[in-house]
Short mmCIF file of C-alpha atoms and ligand atoms in Angstrom, two decimals:
data_model
loop_
_atom_site.label_atom_id
_atom_site.label_comp_id
_atom_site.label_asym_id
_atom_site.label_seq_id
_atom_site.Cartn_x
_atom_site.Cartn_y
_atom_site.Cartn_z
CA MET A 1 -8.78 24.98 -9.79
CA THR A 2 -7.10 26.36 -6.27
CA SER A 3 -3.45 26.64 -6.31
CA PRO A 4 -1.55 23.68 -8.02
CA VAL A 5 0.97 21.30 -5.65
CA GLY A 6 3.03 19.39 -7.03
CA ARG A 7 6.25 17.01 -5.57
CA PHE A 8 9.52 15.29 -6.55
CA ALA A 9 8.85 11.53 -5.05
CA PRO A 10 12.39 10.54 -6.55
CA SER A 11 13.66 6.94 -4.93
CA PRO A 12 17.17 7.35 -4.05
CA THR A 13 17.98 3.63 -5.40
CA GLY A 14 21.17 6.00 -7.65
CA ARG A 15 22.22 8.68 -9.68
CA MET A 16 19.84 10.68 -11.59
CA HIS A 17 19.96 10.18 -14.26
CA LEU A 18 18.21 12.10 -17.76
CA GLY A 19 14.41 10.36 -17.15
CA VAL A 20 14.61 11.29 -13.78
CA ALA A 21 15.65 15.23 -15.02
CA ARG A 22 13.43 15.93 -17.56
CA THR A 23 10.05 14.12 -15.50
CA SER A 24 11.55 16.63 -12.14
CA LEU A 25 12.21 19.80 -14.75
CA ALA A 26 8.33 19.23 -16.09
CA ALA A 27 6.74 19.27 -13.12
CA TRP A 28 8.59 21.97 -12.07
CA LEU A 29 8.07 24.04 -14.37
CA ASP A 30 3.95 23.07 -14.22
CA ALA A 31 3.79 23.94 -10.96
CA ARG A 32 5.51 27.70 -10.98
CA ALA A 33 4.01 28.34 -14.41
CA ARG A 34 0.96 28.41 -12.52
CA GLY A 35 1.69 29.92 -9.39
CA GLY A 36 1.71 26.42 -8.03
CA ARG A 37 4.41 24.83 -4.85
CA ILE A 38 6.11 22.17 -5.57
CA LEU A 39 7.61 19.82 -2.64
CA LEU A 40 10.61 17.61 -2.15
CA ARG A 41 8.96 13.99 -0.97
CA ILE A 42 12.41 11.60 -0.80
CA GLU A 43 10.49 7.50 -1.33
CA ASP A 44 12.85 5.53 0.28
CA ILE A 45 10.56 2.90 1.92
CA ASP A 46 11.81 0.45 -0.49
CA THR A 47 14.34 0.01 2.46
CA PRO A 48 16.88 -2.24 0.06
CA ARG A 49 16.66 -0.78 -2.68
CA VAL A 50 17.56 2.42 -1.62
CA VAL A 51 21.76 3.27 -1.55
CA PRO A 52 22.43 5.66 1.34
CA GLY A 53 23.15 9.10 0.51
CA ALA A 54 21.22 9.21 -3.03
CA ASP A 55 18.76 11.45 -1.42
CA ARG A 56 21.62 13.66 -0.93
CA GLU A 57 22.28 13.38 -4.11
CA LEU A 58 19.45 13.12 -6.18
CA GLN A 59 19.11 17.14 -4.20
CA ALA A 60 22.64 18.95 -4.68
CA ASP A 61 21.67 16.93 -8.24
CA LEU A 62 18.32 18.46 -8.68
CA HIS A 63 20.35 22.72 -7.69
CA TRP A 64 22.50 22.09 -10.10
CA LEU A 65 20.12 21.61 -12.81
CA GLY A 66 17.95 25.17 -11.26
CA LEU A 67 15.17 23.47 -9.94
CA ASP A 68 14.14 24.23 -6.36
CA TRP A 69 11.17 22.92 -4.10
CA ASP A 70 9.21 24.22 -1.38
CA GLY A 71 9.73 23.85 2.64
CA ASP A 72 11.55 20.95 3.97
CA PRO A 73 12.44 17.64 1.64
CA THR A 74 9.87 14.54 3.67
CA TRP A 75 11.31 11.64 3.70
CA GLN A 76 9.28 8.27 3.85
CA SER A 77 11.02 6.39 5.99
CA GLN A 78 10.25 8.79 8.71
CA ARG A 79 6.09 8.41 7.80
CA GLU A 80 5.19 5.02 9.55
CA GLU A 81 2.62 6.42 11.91
CA HIS A 82 0.72 7.46 8.37
CA TYR A 83 1.30 4.70 6.71
CA ARG A 84 -0.34 2.48 10.26
CA ALA A 85 -3.38 4.76 10.51
CA ALA A 86 -4.40 4.58 6.78
CA LEU A 87 -4.06 1.29 7.41
CA ALA A 88 -5.99 0.66 10.66
CA LYS A 89 -8.34 3.14 8.65
CA LEU A 90 -8.92 0.76 5.69
CA GLU A 91 -9.76 -2.00 8.01
CA GLY A 92 -12.32 -0.25 9.60
CA LEU A 93 -13.89 -0.64 6.20
CA GLY A 94 -13.64 -4.13 6.32
CA ARG A 95 -11.79 -3.51 3.42
CA VAL A 96 -8.20 -5.55 4.07
CA PHE A 97 -6.84 -8.79 4.80
CA SER A 98 -4.04 -11.10 5.37
CA CYS A 99 -2.31 -13.13 2.60
CA THR A 100 -0.11 -16.27 2.37
CA CYS A 101 -0.14 -16.73 -1.02
CA SER A 102 3.31 -16.71 -2.51
CA ARG A 103 4.55 -14.99 -6.35
CA LYS A 104 4.98 -17.72 -7.83
CA GLU A 105 1.75 -19.65 -6.76
CA ILE A 106 -0.17 -15.98 -7.69
CA ALA A 107 1.24 -16.75 -11.20
CA ALA A 108 0.42 -20.19 -11.52
CA SER A 109 -3.08 -18.90 -11.63
CA ALA A 110 -3.21 -15.89 -13.85
CA PRO A 111 -2.17 -17.86 -16.72
CA HIS A 112 -2.95 -14.06 -18.95
CA GLU A 113 -0.23 -11.89 -16.96
CA GLY A 114 -1.67 -8.23 -18.03
CA GLU A 115 0.00 -5.43 -17.91
CA GLU A 116 0.07 -4.67 -14.03
CA GLY A 117 1.99 -8.30 -13.19
CA PRO A 118 -1.16 -10.92 -12.39
CA ARG A 119 -4.02 -10.13 -11.40
CA TYR A 120 -4.91 -11.65 -7.56
CA PRO A 121 -6.90 -14.73 -7.64
CA GLY A 122 -8.73 -14.15 -4.59
CA THR A 123 -7.17 -17.43 -2.88
CA CYS A 124 -7.57 -15.29 0.27
CA ARG A 125 -9.82 -12.78 0.61
CA ASP A 126 -12.04 -14.82 2.52
CA HIS A 127 -10.68 -17.74 3.94
CA PHE A 128 -7.20 -16.37 5.13
CA GLN A 129 -4.49 -19.52 5.51
CA PRO A 130 -1.77 -19.24 8.03
CA ARG A 131 1.57 -20.90 6.60
CA ASP A 132 4.17 -21.36 9.44
CA GLY A 133 7.09 -19.57 8.57
CA ARG A 134 5.22 -16.92 6.18
CA THR A 135 4.78 -13.92 7.51
CA PRO A 136 1.34 -12.20 5.95
CA ALA A 137 0.84 -9.64 3.19
CA ILE A 138 -1.84 -6.83 3.80
CA ARG A 139 -4.09 -6.45 0.87
CA LEU A 140 -6.78 -3.97 -0.05
CA ARG A 141 -10.43 -5.73 -0.60
CA THR A 142 -11.88 -4.39 -3.71
CA GLU A 143 -15.00 -4.79 -4.52
CA VAL A 144 -16.47 -5.14 -8.54
CA GLY A 145 -17.98 -1.05 -8.16
CA ASP A 146 -14.54 -0.35 -7.74
CA VAL A 147 -14.21 1.55 -11.24
CA ILE A 148 -12.78 4.66 -11.86
CA ARG A 149 -12.71 6.80 -13.79
CA HIS A 150 -9.57 9.95 -14.51
CA VAL A 151 -8.68 11.63 -17.49
CA ASP A 152 -5.01 12.51 -17.22
CA ARG A 153 -3.64 15.74 -18.66
CA ARG A 154 -1.87 14.30 -21.27
CA TYR A 155 -3.09 11.13 -22.14
CA GLY A 156 -6.75 11.47 -22.10
CA GLU A 157 -9.30 8.94 -20.63
CA VAL A 158 -8.35 6.42 -18.05
CA VAL A 159 -11.10 4.08 -17.11
CA GLN A 160 -10.29 0.46 -14.87
CA ALA A 161 -12.35 -1.99 -13.00
CA VAL A 162 -9.39 -2.24 -9.98
CA HIS A 163 -11.20 -4.83 -8.87
CA GLU A 164 -11.47 -7.27 -12.83
CA VAL A 165 -8.39 -5.87 -13.67
CA VAL A 166 -5.74 -5.77 -11.29
CA GLY A 167 -7.52 -7.39 -7.98
CA ASP A 168 -6.82 -7.60 -4.14
CA PHE A 169 -3.64 -5.11 -4.00
CA VAL A 170 -0.97 -5.57 -1.49
CA LEU A 171 -1.29 -1.61 1.07
CA ARG A 172 2.02 -3.90 3.37
CA ARG A 173 4.28 -6.32 2.01
CA ALA A 174 5.41 -9.40 3.48
CA ASP A 175 8.26 -8.74 4.70
CA GLY A 176 6.62 -6.07 6.76
CA LEU A 177 6.91 -2.96 4.20
CA TRP A 178 5.44 -0.54 2.63
CA ALA A 179 3.59 -0.66 -0.47
CA TYR A 180 4.39 2.18 -2.55
CA GLN A 181 0.54 1.88 -3.88
CA LEU A 182 -0.41 2.80 0.29
CA ALA A 183 2.11 5.28 1.12
CA VAL A 184 2.12 8.07 -1.71
CA THR A 185 -1.69 7.70 -2.03
CA VAL A 186 -1.18 8.54 1.69
CA ASP A 187 1.39 11.13 1.38
CA ASP A 188 -0.02 12.12 -1.64
CA LEU A 189 -3.39 13.05 0.22
CA LEU A 190 -1.53 14.60 3.87
CA GLN A 191 0.51 16.67 2.51
CA GLY A 192 -2.26 18.77 -0.25
CA ILE A 193 -0.64 17.67 -2.99
CA ASN A 194 -3.77 18.67 -5.58
CA SER A 195 -1.00 17.76 -9.57
CA ILE A 196 1.16 14.69 -10.02
CA VAL A 197 3.45 14.87 -12.74
CA ARG A 198 5.42 11.77 -13.58
CA GLY A 199 6.86 9.24 -15.47
CA ALA A 200 4.54 7.49 -18.14
CA ASP A 201 5.16 3.78 -16.81
CA LEU A 202 2.51 5.49 -13.52
CA LEU A 203 -0.15 6.05 -15.38
CA SER A 204 -1.99 2.77 -14.54
CA SER A 205 -1.23 2.65 -11.41
CA THR A 206 -3.42 6.14 -10.98
CA PRO A 207 -6.78 4.44 -10.36
CA ARG A 208 -5.43 2.14 -7.47
CA GLN A 209 -4.22 5.23 -6.04
CA LEU A 210 -7.19 8.10 -7.18
CA LEU A 211 -9.72 4.66 -5.82
CA LEU A 212 -7.32 4.53 -2.69
CA ARG A 213 -7.83 8.04 -2.36
CA ARG A 214 -11.67 8.24 -2.55
CA LEU A 215 -11.31 5.74 1.01
CA LEU A 216 -9.17 7.40 2.77
CA ASP A 217 -11.20 10.78 2.70
CA PRO A 218 -14.35 10.82 0.63
CA ALA A 219 -14.43 14.77 0.85
CA SER A 220 -10.82 14.67 -0.89
CA PRO A 221 -9.81 17.52 -3.43
CA PRO A 222 -9.94 16.42 -7.53
CA LEU A 223 -6.00 15.03 -7.91
CA GLU A 224 -4.78 16.19 -11.44
CA THR A 225 -2.17 14.17 -13.23
CA LEU A 226 0.16 14.80 -16.21
CA HIS A 227 2.22 12.10 -16.81
CA VAL A 228 5.63 12.56 -19.05
CA PRO A 229 6.79 9.63 -21.39
CA LEU A 230 10.41 7.98 -20.63
CA VAL A 231 13.50 8.59 -22.41
CA LEU A 232 14.75 6.18 -23.67
CA GLY A 233 18.40 4.75 -23.68
CA PRO A 234 21.01 4.42 -26.61
CA SER A 235 19.79 0.86 -27.15
CA GLY A 236 16.16 1.61 -27.32
CA GLU A 237 15.48 1.17 -24.08
CA ARG A 238 14.08 2.43 -20.96
CA LEU A 239 16.71 4.60 -19.56
CA ALA A 240 17.87 2.88 -16.40
CA LYS A 241 19.53 3.62 -13.35
CA ARG A 242 22.61 1.53 -14.45
CA ASP A 243 22.83 3.79 -17.46
CA GLN A 244 25.81 5.46 -16.07
CA ALA A 245 26.34 7.70 -19.23
CA ALA A 246 23.43 9.09 -18.53
CA ALA A 247 23.46 10.48 -15.14
CA ILE A 248 23.66 13.88 -14.57
CA ALA A 249 26.23 13.96 -12.38
CA ALA A 250 28.71 12.13 -15.12
CA LEU A 251 27.48 14.89 -17.43
CA ARG A 252 28.30 17.08 -15.07
CA ALA A 253 31.36 15.52 -14.30
CA ALA A 254 32.51 15.89 -18.44
CA GLY A 255 32.26 19.47 -18.01
CA VAL A 256 29.04 19.67 -19.73
CA THR A 257 27.27 22.66 -17.91
CA ALA A 258 23.72 23.19 -16.77
CA GLU A 259 22.00 24.94 -19.88
CA GLU A 260 23.05 22.32 -22.00
CA VAL A 261 21.57 20.04 -20.02
CA VAL A 262 18.21 21.71 -18.80
CA GLY A 263 18.18 22.75 -23.11
CA ARG A 264 18.37 19.07 -24.31
CA LEU A 265 15.82 17.83 -22.32
CA ALA A 266 13.80 20.81 -22.79
CA ALA A 267 14.13 19.91 -26.43
CA SER A 268 12.79 16.06 -25.82
CA LEU A 269 10.24 18.05 -24.17
CA GLY A 270 8.73 19.99 -27.45
CA LEU A 271 10.08 23.07 -25.05
CA VAL A 272 12.77 24.88 -27.54
CA PRO A 273 14.78 23.57 -30.70
CA VAL A 274 17.08 21.48 -30.36
CA GLY A 275 20.94 23.21 -29.71
CA THR A 276 19.54 25.75 -26.83
CA ARG A 277 20.89 25.84 -24.16
CA ILE A 278 18.27 27.22 -21.75
CA ARG A 279 17.80 27.33 -17.42
CA PRO A 280 14.61 26.24 -15.94
CA ALA A 281 13.35 30.06 -15.01
CA GLU A 282 13.94 31.37 -18.54
CA LEU A 283 11.09 27.98 -19.30
CA VAL A 284 8.66 29.35 -17.30
CA ALA A 285 7.30 31.58 -20.44
CA LEU A 286 7.25 28.37 -22.56
CA TRP A 287 5.89 25.40 -20.58
CA GLN A 288 2.69 24.37 -22.51
CA VAL A 289 1.29 20.78 -21.55
CA GLU A 290 0.42 19.95 -24.96
CA ARG A 291 3.70 20.34 -26.47
CA VAL A 292 4.48 17.39 -23.85
CA PRO A 293 4.81 14.28 -26.72
CA LEU A 294 3.00 11.49 -26.00
CA GLU A 295 5.83 8.54 -26.96
CA SER A 296 9.01 7.55 -25.16
CA GLY A 297 12.24 8.74 -26.77
CA LEU A 298 15.70 9.51 -26.55
CA VAL A 299 16.98 12.91 -25.59
CA PRO A 300 18.95 14.48 -27.92
N1 LIG B 1 9.24 6.66 -6.60
C1 LIG B 1 8.76 6.95 -7.48
C2 LIG B 1 9.45 7.59 -8.19
O1 LIG B 1 10.80 7.29 -8.50
C3 LIG B 1 7.67 8.11 -8.16
C4 LIG B 1 6.17 8.11 -7.13
C5 LIG B 1 5.42 9.08 -8.47
O2 LIG B 1 5.85 9.39 -8.71
O3 LIG B 1 4.41 8.81 -7.63
O4 LIG B 1 9.33 6.64 -10.00
ZN1 LIG B 2 -3.59 -15.41 -0.69
#
């Protein structure tokens, strides 16, 4: 493959915790170990969830950990025109439709909720139903032939019939906000990203993004992915931004050094023994995708 171009894509919805830090470390090591580049993209399109200042704090936390990036950061909130253009392109392909269904109506129609929530039943696909006071969402019109085959570098083969499993998914929400799937695909394409490292919770999003990628640019270069399992909190639940104790800023304030934190993250990635203190630059030579665990776990 050509030289990897990866990205950090944090959502500025709170302080960085050990889970995001671990994924960031893996993304950085994977790019640097192969002489690649890594960009920083602030994913701030879900504006109601954005915490003012969190983007600056994320950058400070990355710096403190010893993780750098190439070029200037980008903010998704400033890329509106690109998302618009992509939507227009999909519209030109006859691949979008407006939908006024509520969440409740969709849930009621799909008794067997899958991993991705209820499958869209296709209500508005062929019969748009304008309704008073409801702004429509825009959905992708998926087809029976939209079957995506992909090999993740750690989890292996993923095959998904998007139409059957997820159905017509949202590109622009009823509240006017761009959906994650569209924004992330457009940015990865336009920024020349060819290698994604991110949390395993997004593995099942990959087929939707690959489908959009194929529709938006049939000649787009291959996209490799490496999904990294989630970090669990003390209660065995997935670590969340509200777990203050796991916030990088809290550890720093408590006097823990960056070398200790990076050592803990690296140990949990299977790269060094527990108790190691180390800087990211010293880990580059030790990086091996095969060592990344497949199961969610605690950071030692
Ligand atoms: N912004 C997303 C998150 O913080 C990550 C998106 C991605 O890596 O594709 O969960
Ligand atoms: Zn609908």
